[in-house]
Amino acid sequence: MQNSVSIRDLSLSFGAVNVLENLNLDIGNGEFLVLLGSSGCGKSTLLNCIAGLLEPTGGQIFIKDKNVTWEEPKDRGIGMVFQSYALYPQMTVEKNLSFGLQVAKMPKPEIEKRIQRAAEILQIGPLLKRKPSELSGGQRQRVAIGRALVRDVDVFLFDEPLSNLDAKLRSELRVEIKRLHQSLKNTMIYVTHDQIEALTLADRIAIMKSGVIQQLADPNTIYNAPKNMFVAGFIGSPSMTFLRGEIVEKDGKPVFHTNGVDFSLDGYSAAEPLQAGRKVVLGVRPEHVKVNEDSAGAEAHQATVDIEEPMGADNLLWLKHAGHSMSVRVAGARRFAPGTAVRLSFDMGLASLFDAGTEERI
Amino acid sequence: MQNSVSIRDLSLSFGAVNVLENLNLDIGNGEFLVLLGSSGCGKSTLLNCIAGLLEPTGGQIFIKDKNVTWEEPKDRGIGMVFQSYALYPQMTVEKNLSFGLQVAKMPKPEIEKRIQRAAEILQIGPLLKRKPSELSGGQRQRVAIGRALVRDVDVFLFDEPLSNLDAKLRSELRVEIKRLHQSLKNTMIYVTHDQIEALTLADRIAIMKSGVIQQLADPNTIYNAPKNMFVAGFIGSPSMTFLRGEIVEKDGKPVFHTNGVDFSLDGYSAAEPLQAGRKVVLGVRPEHVKVNEDSAGAEAHQATVDIEEPMGADNLLWLKHAGHSMSVRVAGARRFAPGTAVRLSFDMGLASLFDAGTEERI
Amino acid sequence: MTGQAHTGRPSKLLRNLSSKIASIPMMLTAVVIFLGGTIWTVVYSFTNSKLLPRAKFVGFDQYERLWDAPRWIVSIQNLAIYGAFTLVFSLVIGFLLAALMDQKIRFENTFRTIFLYPFALSFIVTGLVWQWILNPEFGVQSVVRSLGWTSFTFDPLYNADIVIYGVLIAGLWQGTGLVMCLLLAGLRGIDEDIWKASRVDGIPMWKTYLFIVIPMMRPVFITTLVIIASGIVKVYDLVVAQTSGGPGIASEVPAKYVYDYMFQAQNLGQGFAASTMMLVTVAIIIVPWAYLEFGGRKRV
Amino acid sequence: TDLEVTHWWTSGGEAAAVAELAKAFDATGSKWVDGAIAGSGGTARPIMVSRITGGDPMAATQFNHGRQAEELVEAGLMRDLTDVATRENWKDIIKPASLLDSCTIDGKIYCAPVNIHSWQWLWLSNGAFETAGVAVPKNWDEFVAAAPALEKAGIVPLAVGGQPWQAAGAFDVLMVAIAGKDVYQKVFGDKDEEVAAGPDIARVFKAADDARRMSKGTNVQDWNQATNMVITGKAGGQIMGDWAQGEFALAGKVAGKDYTCLPGLGVTEVIATGGDAFYFPLLEDEEKSKAQEVLASTLVSPAVQVAFNLKKGSLPVRGDVDLAAANDCMKKGLEILAKGNVIQWVDQLLSADSQKQKEDLFSEFFANPSMTPEDAQKRFVDIIASAE
Amino acid sequence: MSDTVALNPGPALAAATRAGVEPRGAKPRRALSGRNIMLYGTLAVAALYYLLPLYVMVVTSMKGMPEIRLGNIFSPPLEVTFEPWVKAWAQACTGLNCDGLSRGFWNSVRITVPSTLISILVASVNGYALANWKFKGADLFFTILIVGAFIPYQVMIYPIVIVLREMGIYGTLTGLVIVHTIFGMPILTLLFRNYFSSLPEELFKAARIDGAGFWQIYFRIMLPMSLPIFVVAMILQITGIWNDFLFGVVFTRPEYYPMTVQLNNIVNSVQGVKEYNVNMAATLLTGAVPLIVYFVSGRLFVRGIAAGAVKG
Ligand SMILES: Nc1ncnc2c1ncn2[C@@H]1O[C@H](COP(=O)(O)OP(=O)(O)OP(=O)(O)O)[C@@H](O)[C@H]1O
Ligand SMILES: Nc1ncnc2c1ncn2[C@@H]1O[C@H](COP(=O)(O)OP(=O)(O)OP(=O)(O)O)[C@@H](O)[C@H]1O
Ligand SMILES: [Mg+2]
Ligand SMILES: [Mg+2]
């Protein structure tokens, strides 16, 4: 049994609108896969297809090597956690957890055992007698996870489970989910449009745009070697700075040229030969730029600080550089008044180069 | 004219609930003040009082040294921007901007001039003929700002203007507001519960809790020298780690002791003498901990990695250290598998020490 | 519910079976009663059925006679007058009341109950009460006269020229409460920030209502309009109880014409023809509404 | 056995009369379950028809005999009473014979007539004329002449209730009285358009115009409220059928002393033999069917005829009963009946449809002073022309 | 009533006094401001118009006939009598039956209770199916249903008579209940559909994943969450069915005639003079049930309307 979930040529359309088209995806056993994409790109739709809540127009879905395309949700061995918690408001937490088991006519002692176990794992023991309205957002989300937990499923599906929580709680629960995955080792498919969640939680991230998976890779690859400009721009906050320019040859070596400024491409490992004259886009992440107040370094680019955004731990600078606006991250303690002239140096080993036409990584 | 807005002994209650009690606040001319606090702490209430949308139960409000406590909102020289944009949905953008001016019987050419100016500043010129429903969230918010702009007011009031936008747009508009403030130099009062917004935008931040201002200071002070544990815990993501312990004397110097581990307090400048035996809380921010894989350094604390949260630019580690859980931020490239043993060293100059009873900074 | 597992797509008919079974009453009602009944009525409007429906077709005879009948013309006119005034007044009064109620007033519940209670009463009751109040011998007229103004005349129910307005008074009394309720719910749905924004902009209250709030409440107004309009077309009991269509035929309405000719005159064909015409009227109301509601944008 | 009987006799006099029927029927060992539907025939008939056609028939129901039930009979929904009729020899005892004719379709008898109603009466309040200081009129023309005096005394000369059938009925009465029996028969019986458009009818419309003028200010709906105006002296007179008699009796008024009745408006003394009859829908229950026959014969039995008609103020359907207890007005009616001065009433001649159109016309005519008699006559001709 | 309102110091004034500060700016608005006088004045006048008929009904029903003939319908009774009430309830005659409204009352109860329950049950299940278990063509039926809501009842009477006859339930209580269910269906289904659609869809999905089926979700998840809309539906149906005259008279036999038919009979069976006092008492008695329902649950009604109805 290689894969936990396999999706073959999945298509789905609402009327004339094709939301998913011939989508293929294999998710390994025990893998934590994050579906990341902006609003409306079809993440929830895909998840609902896997759960059996939407009927695909075409294609097939296998869970544990069993074709479940036409199975009822309850027979697929999946549990699902929703953004809005979707707790049954009129039932106590305990009842919320046991509802599915009761419907399945599980014997009482077994139900109780499972609830005990879930309550322990999620530390919601003291809340069992309360109603959802008497819980905080984080507690509600924990109960919602518990509802999937008691059903003892193979695959957990999460649809933006943390979007309704405030920043603090979100980061707390993120850690808890990660811990849960480490201890349960179930397959988890997690939908979000928050890149931090994706980067921190995922074994692999699938970045979607208009129903098509743009890149499917581990977080590190996604972050450092994005397959195209969409992925590159989507991941990272603030966004990667894109500089439009072209390749020129200088001293026999390809060099990136924009607005009269040259960037050496030493250290960049291109997949294709970099021909002179090719229109390309250079992508630089804010933290891959070094800011020097002195003019040291051969490749020191001149820039002035436009806006400074101190964020505590970091300080974000918006610079004017060769007619472009560029964001750069420095340590929180380093402060620059707007107007300050600075010199930049770039770590080309971590930069990305895209074809200006196809927007694909070179 | 010293202050732009002065609030004296402001009280407000809804029925029996006192939301604000004897609140005092002075906001300088051209200052960007951020009111930061969790939901329901009374931020909007305060802002509405300043705007004249709520009638205070007691106290007075001065704007430009004029007592406006009983003035109509329109006569206070304020403009307001709302979280929900509050655009008039059936009017075009142009009409949205001009409606208030038309009602005030401003001559037509003047109206047009102002709209032109606002449109220029906010780059919404091409949108003027559209209806709000045909705009994106960010564009809507820009129009909402424009509505305050055309009225040529002294004080801008913002009530969580960016909360309804997604992360990407939020960071873009944040920069724009900052730029707007830099060019207009108006007084701005900005309500948010997003600490990044507060830290990046504010000249000064007022941190509120249950209607009381906890600390009023510039972002740097708030971040690095929080007045009490509430402020310390509220600002910073992930939160400052709090270690409960006590002061012991070691080699004649006060030392922080918890769970059998000692922390030298060298470099910490306490406002009060640190008596041995005093129960205190040590607060350490994630980025003020150095992580070493080798065992160098005299003050090297043993710890093991519990969870790793790679976030692209940074990598967040949750460590087990002396029975506490502690979060530490390292560069994104440095990866640690869970279970790895590491050694920590602390920068005490940037740590905070609080009294365990009063929770006030020592 | 779906028996066959991995074999492939299960039968289309069996999917959602419970839902289909549960919807049988609705489907039956829709098809057999509403659709079937309507078609049946339209078909038989082309016959000369008398007491019992008979399939003897006579073409458009019934319609020709219908449009020749002065009473039908009067009925249509009355419906137009009653309808137009009811629409305008119940919306205006209903909205005024709703706007007043939305001012964070005290005793809101009391006022609301007062405005709404007539809706609990049947048209029969409403008609009777207002017949009594408008009766010149006992009601308003005699009271005013007894106060000394002896030439005062207010006898709408006995004056053929204005009788329909007498009916209107009663109709409004009965119906505006609900309109107020609907519009109040709509007003409460307006984002409070809009109010704040308009106050900050210095826009007077009435202008805010007129130029901002009312346009924003378009969907609620449309729903309300449809509810009122459907009531107008059906108006029957009120007229029967209050005036019986009198004096003479001055306050006749189409629904009454239908009923009278179907049952009293024992001329089903004529009644069916008149109901078909009412159906056409309904269609004239419904089609634009359906277009506005469902045509423009697709909602999930 | 319980038999449900529906009817629209709900006013005071009527209810008392129905009670007689019920009493007599209960005495046969069955039970009369009363299904009164208030309003008028117009309200009640649709309900009765829908129940019969809807498959939930009552055991017996009132109709005005004539054409109202024709189709129900044709549709085979009604019980054939021929057996009972032959057994009890209705052919001979029921007078005038036209009553039974109205019940006969294709040679079979489908209804049991219970009374004769005549519309041709002018009821006058002696007190009102006394107040106005004029003599009680003896015919329509005198009545019209006396109207101004009544008006001066604040009395409405002629009470006409708002229900449409009252206006239409009053016109029909005027027609018989003023244009005479033959014209009446030509117009309604033969549907003769030319006669309807002719000068005789024009005269009738003139008279109706007078009536309209005299009825101004009536402001009541129900016929018995209008009658009540006459009883209390608020109105000078009313054109109404003999059932008004019941109201006078109930109010304790004495014919000749408190009020005066003028059959045929004192002009043409004829009586229309309309009336009420009971129809018996086909029932499946054997026992009930038996009881229906018992009820039919009970209704026609002499004792019931006397008791019922005395209360109702109408005339019995058989000539062989003794109405010694009858009052002045009733006796006048009986006399006319005995002379054979009878006509068929409009219900028997015109379809309900034409009747309804007529009602529409005359209720509009009486309520709307701006409608000229000439216009009204034109529309009247149209109705007659299209009548079947 | 309006006077007491206006004289009451409003929150603003009270607050200013409490704080004890003398603001230097413009004085705060007074409770007796022109705005408040206008506001409560208008409301009071409107309230008067709405209350007048009720007042007239109550007052008239407690007068004797002689007093009524004296004329003024607005004057309070000189001599309060409950005779008309007694008569309306227990003595008024229609034909031979002289038991007033009392019989009709119980008939109305017998009609209203099952009709209300069944029509709401059927409509709520339909609305639920339409909102959560859409199947192909469902919307078509629904559209027909909604358009059907506008068809004048008269158009439908005859076909329904035929249908009920064919089913053999014409004139029975069952038949009447079905008729009420049919005619209540469009508006109720719309109400329930809108309401169920407004409930979070994820709740429904969660229940499906938990393995609950159509009925389990309906009874165990949806029903307990739908109190507001059920209240609205109850109120609409109770008042609608209780007040119904046409169906009650056309589709039943006299032993089931509801109170409104009895009311109509009493009001239209004039014996001599119209007994306005009895009529008014009868009217009030007939309207009592829906009125009480409104007075008791009017607040829930408005809330429910806001929750489900307005969204169209
Ligand atoms: N029931 C439906 N009928 C028609 N279109 C739908 C329906 N549900 C979703 N869509 C469309 O399908 C597309 C994908 O929707 P989906 O909910 O999967 O997006 P998503 O990626 O989950 O977005 P979000 O982050 O906002 O949840 C959207 O464009 C949406 O408008
Ligand atoms: N009209 C009102 N009536 C009663 N209580 C109110 C009213 N408005 C606000 N409150 C209460 O006053 C407190 C402060 O509300 P406020 O809206 O100022 O909070 P906030 O800080 O703006 O929160 P958020 O971040 O959620 O907007 C809350 O506890 C709220 O419940
Ligand atoms: Mg989604
Ligand atoms: Mg707020």
PDB file of C-alpha atoms in Angstrom, chain C residues 157-271:
ATOM      1  CA  LEU C 157     -68.884  52.741   2.004  1.00  0.00           C
ATOM      2  CA  TYR C 158     -72.112  54.262   0.720  1.00  0.00           C
ATOM      3  CA  ASN C 159     -70.635  56.505  -1.880  1.00  0.00           C
ATOM      4  CA  ALA C 160     -69.923  54.680  -5.083  1.00  0.00           C
ATOM      5  CA  ASP C 161     -67.255  57.163  -6.079  1.00  0.00           C
ATOM      6  CA  ILE C 162     -65.018  56.639  -3.104  1.00  0.00           C
ATOM      7  CA  VAL C 163     -66.011  53.269  -1.752  1.00  0.00           C
ATOM      8  CA  ILE C 164     -62.779  51.672  -2.891  1.00  0.00           C
ATOM      9  CA  TYR C 165     -60.876  54.062  -0.668  1.00  0.00           C
ATOM     10  CA  GLY C 166     -62.979  52.889   2.238  1.00  0.00           C
ATOM     11  CA  VAL C 167     -61.784  49.396   1.474  1.00  0.00           C
ATOM     12  CA  LEU C 168     -58.270  50.738   1.160  1.00  0.00           C
ATOM     13  CA  ILE C 169     -58.340  52.184   4.664  1.00  0.00           C
ATOM     14  CA  ALA C 170     -59.193  48.787   6.071  1.00  0.00           C
ATOM     15  CA  GLY C 171     -56.698  47.005   3.873  1.00  0.00           C
ATOM     16  CA  LEU C 172     -53.901  49.288   4.947  1.00  0.00           C
ATOM     17  CA  TRP C 173     -54.858  48.928   8.555  1.00  0.00           C
ATOM     18  CA  GLN C 174     -54.549  45.192   8.227  1.00  0.00           C
ATOM     19  CA  GLY C 175     -51.435  44.982   6.129  1.00  0.00           C
ATOM     20  CA  THR C 176     -48.998  47.770   6.926  1.00  0.00           C
ATOM     21  CA  GLY C 177     -47.864  46.116  10.144  1.00  0.00           C
ATOM     22  CA  LEU C 178     -46.319  43.246   8.254  1.00  0.00           C
ATOM     23  CA  VAL C 179     -44.722  45.602   5.773  1.00  0.00           C
ATOM     24  CA  MET C 180     -43.285  47.542   8.663  1.00  0.00           C
ATOM     25  CA  CYS C 181     -41.940  44.334  10.149  1.00  0.00           C
ATOM     26  CA  LEU C 182     -40.271  43.263   6.941  1.00  0.00           C
ATOM     27  CA  LEU C 183     -38.755  46.653   6.329  1.00  0.00           C
ATOM     28  CA  LEU C 184     -37.658  46.933   9.932  1.00  0.00           C
ATOM     29  CA  ALA C 185     -35.855  43.648   9.583  1.00  0.00           C
ATOM     30  CA  GLY C 186     -34.278  45.064   6.451  1.00  0.00           C
ATOM     31  CA  LEU C 187     -33.257  48.256   8.208  1.00  0.00           C
ATOM     32  CA  ARG C 188     -31.701  46.254  10.987  1.00  0.00           C
ATOM     33  CA  GLY C 189     -29.689  44.456   8.379  1.00  0.00           C
ATOM     34  CA  ILE C 190     -28.015  47.658   7.239  1.00  0.00           C
ATOM     35  CA  ASP C 191     -24.421  47.819   8.390  1.00  0.00           C
ATOM     36  CA  GLU C 192     -24.194  50.229  11.273  1.00  0.00           C
ATOM     37  CA  ASP C 193     -20.989  51.597   9.827  1.00  0.00           C
ATOM     38  CA  ILE C 194     -22.999  53.048   6.958  1.00  0.00           C
ATOM     39  CA  TRP C 195     -24.894  55.172   9.453  1.00  0.00           C
ATOM     40  CA  LYS C 196     -21.727  56.223  11.129  1.00  0.00           C
ATOM     41  CA  ALA C 197     -20.089  57.067   7.837  1.00  0.00           C
ATOM     42  CA  SER C 198     -22.995  59.224   6.796  1.00  0.00           C
ATOM     43  CA  ARG C 199     -23.008  61.029  10.127  1.00  0.00           C
ATOM     44  CA  VAL C 200     -19.314  61.717   9.828  1.00  0.00           C
ATOM     45  CA  ASP C 201     -19.960  62.983   6.315  1.00  0.00           C
ATOM     46  CA  GLY C 202     -22.570  65.285   7.773  1.00  0.00           C
ATOM     47  CA  ILE C 203     -25.424  63.891   5.709  1.00  0.00           C
ATOM     48  CA  PRO C 204     -28.802  64.643   7.276  1.00  0.00           C
ATOM     49  CA  MET C 205     -30.849  61.704   8.412  1.00  0.00           C
ATOM     50  CA  TRP C 206     -33.546  62.007   5.768  1.00  0.00           C
ATOM     51  CA  LYS C 207     -30.999  62.203   3.014  1.00  0.00           C
ATOM     52  CA  THR C 208     -29.260  59.163   4.369  1.00  0.00           C
ATOM     53  CA  TYR C 209     -32.527  57.268   4.242  1.00  0.00           C
ATOM     54  CA  LEU C 210     -33.462  58.513   0.842  1.00  0.00           C
ATOM     55  CA  PHE C 211     -30.181  58.251  -1.007  1.00  0.00           C
ATOM     56  CA  ILE C 212     -28.292  55.563   0.834  1.00  0.00           C
ATOM     57  CA  VAL C 213     -30.416  53.286   2.962  1.00  0.00           C
ATOM     58  CA  ILE C 214     -33.452  52.818   0.747  1.00  0.00           C
ATOM     59  CA  PRO C 215     -31.376  51.953  -2.315  1.00  0.00           C
ATOM     60  CA  MET C 216     -29.467  49.491  -0.162  1.00  0.00           C
ATOM     61  CA  MET C 217     -32.686  47.806   0.877  1.00  0.00           C
ATOM     62  CA  ARG C 218     -33.703  47.023  -2.660  1.00  0.00           C
ATOM     63  CA  PRO C 219     -33.934  43.255  -2.129  1.00  0.00           C
ATOM     64  CA  VAL C 220     -36.103  43.672   0.941  1.00  0.00           C
ATOM     65  CA  PHE C 221     -38.314  46.097  -0.902  1.00  0.00           C
ATOM     66  CA  ILE C 222     -38.705  43.676  -3.745  1.00  0.00           C
ATOM     67  CA  THR C 223     -39.644  40.841  -1.408  1.00  0.00           C
ATOM     68  CA  THR C 224     -42.093  43.106   0.355  1.00  0.00           C
ATOM     69  CA  LEU C 225     -43.489  44.340  -2.912  1.00  0.00           C
ATOM     70  CA  VAL C 226     -44.119  40.829  -4.089  1.00  0.00           C
ATOM     71  CA  ILE C 227     -45.828  39.911  -0.852  1.00  0.00           C
ATOM     72  CA  ILE C 228     -48.075  42.949  -1.038  1.00  0.00           C
ATOM     73  CA  ALA C 229     -48.779  42.440  -4.707  1.00  0.00           C
ATOM     74  CA  SER C 230     -49.763  38.821  -4.279  1.00  0.00           C
ATOM     75  CA  GLY C 231     -52.143  39.910  -1.551  1.00  0.00           C
ATOM     76  CA  ILE C 232     -53.660  42.578  -3.744  1.00  0.00           C
ATOM     77  CA  VAL C 233     -54.483  40.228  -6.572  1.00  0.00           C
ATOM     78  CA  LYS C 234     -56.202  37.907  -4.162  1.00  0.00           C
ATOM     79  CA  VAL C 235     -58.232  40.547  -2.360  1.00  0.00           C
ATOM     80  CA  TYR C 236     -61.665  39.073  -1.844  1.00  0.00           C
ATOM     81  CA  ASP C 237     -62.673  38.452   1.751  1.00  0.00           C
ATOM     82  CA  LEU C 238     -62.153  42.059   2.684  1.00  0.00           C
ATOM     83  CA  VAL C 239     -64.528  43.341   0.038  1.00  0.00           C
ATOM     84  CA  VAL C 240     -67.071  40.658   0.768  1.00  0.00           C
ATOM     85  CA  ALA C 241     -67.086  41.419   4.461  1.00  0.00           C
ATOM     86  CA  GLN C 242     -66.947  45.152   4.172  1.00  0.00           C
ATOM     87  CA  THR C 243     -69.089  46.107   1.191  1.00  0.00           C
ATOM     88  CA  SER C 244     -70.176  42.948  -0.637  1.00  0.00           C
ATOM     89  CA  GLY C 245     -69.035  44.764  -3.706  1.00  0.00           C
ATOM     90  CA  GLY C 246     -71.485  47.587  -3.185  1.00  0.00           C
ATOM     91  CA  PRO C 247     -72.900  50.082  -3.406  1.00  0.00           C
ATOM     92  CA  GLY C 248     -74.067  48.604  -6.654  1.00  0.00           C
ATOM     93  CA  ILE C 249     -70.973  47.210  -8.252  1.00  0.00           C
ATOM     94  CA  ALA C 250     -68.749  50.072  -7.171  1.00  0.00           C
ATOM     95  CA  SER C 251     -66.328  48.044  -5.096  1.00  0.00           C
ATOM     96  CA  GLU C 252     -66.249  44.826  -7.030  1.00  0.00           C
ATOM     97  CA  VAL C 253     -62.899  43.135  -7.521  1.00  0.00           C
ATOM     98  CA  PRO C 254     -61.773  40.450  -9.979  1.00  0.00           C
ATOM     99  CA  ALA C 255     -61.509  37.672  -7.422  1.00  0.00           C
ATOM    100  CA  LYS C 256     -65.095  38.282  -6.461  1.00  0.00           C
ATOM    101  CA  TYR C 257     -66.165  38.267 -10.069  1.00  0.00           C
ATOM    102  CA  VAL C 258     -64.543  34.880 -10.474  1.00  0.00           C
ATOM    103  CA  TYR C 259     -66.204  33.490  -7.418  1.00  0.00           C
ATOM    104  CA  ASP C 260     -69.622  34.897  -8.212  1.00  0.00           C
ATOM    105  CA  TYR C 261     -69.676  33.699 -11.765  1.00  0.00           C
ATOM    106  CA  MET C 262     -68.277  30.306 -10.989  1.00  0.00           C
ATOM    107  CA  PHE C 263     -70.673  29.533  -8.220  1.00  0.00           C
ATOM    108  CA  GLN C 264     -73.562  31.926  -8.033  1.00  0.00           C
ATOM    109  CA  ALA C 265     -74.118  32.416 -11.703  1.00  0.00           C
ATOM    110  CA  GLN C 266     -73.219  28.807 -12.345  1.00  0.00           C
ATOM    111  CA  ASN C 267     -71.183  29.807 -15.327  1.00  0.00           C
ATOM    112  CA  LEU C 268     -67.869  28.089 -14.750  1.00  0.00           C
ATOM    113  CA  GLY C 269     -66.567  29.011 -18.160  1.00  0.00           C
ATOM    114  CA  GLN C 270     -66.987  32.687 -17.435  1.00  0.00           C
ATOM    115  CA  GLY C 271     -65.372  32.281 -14.042  1.00  0.00           C
TER     116      GLY C 271
END
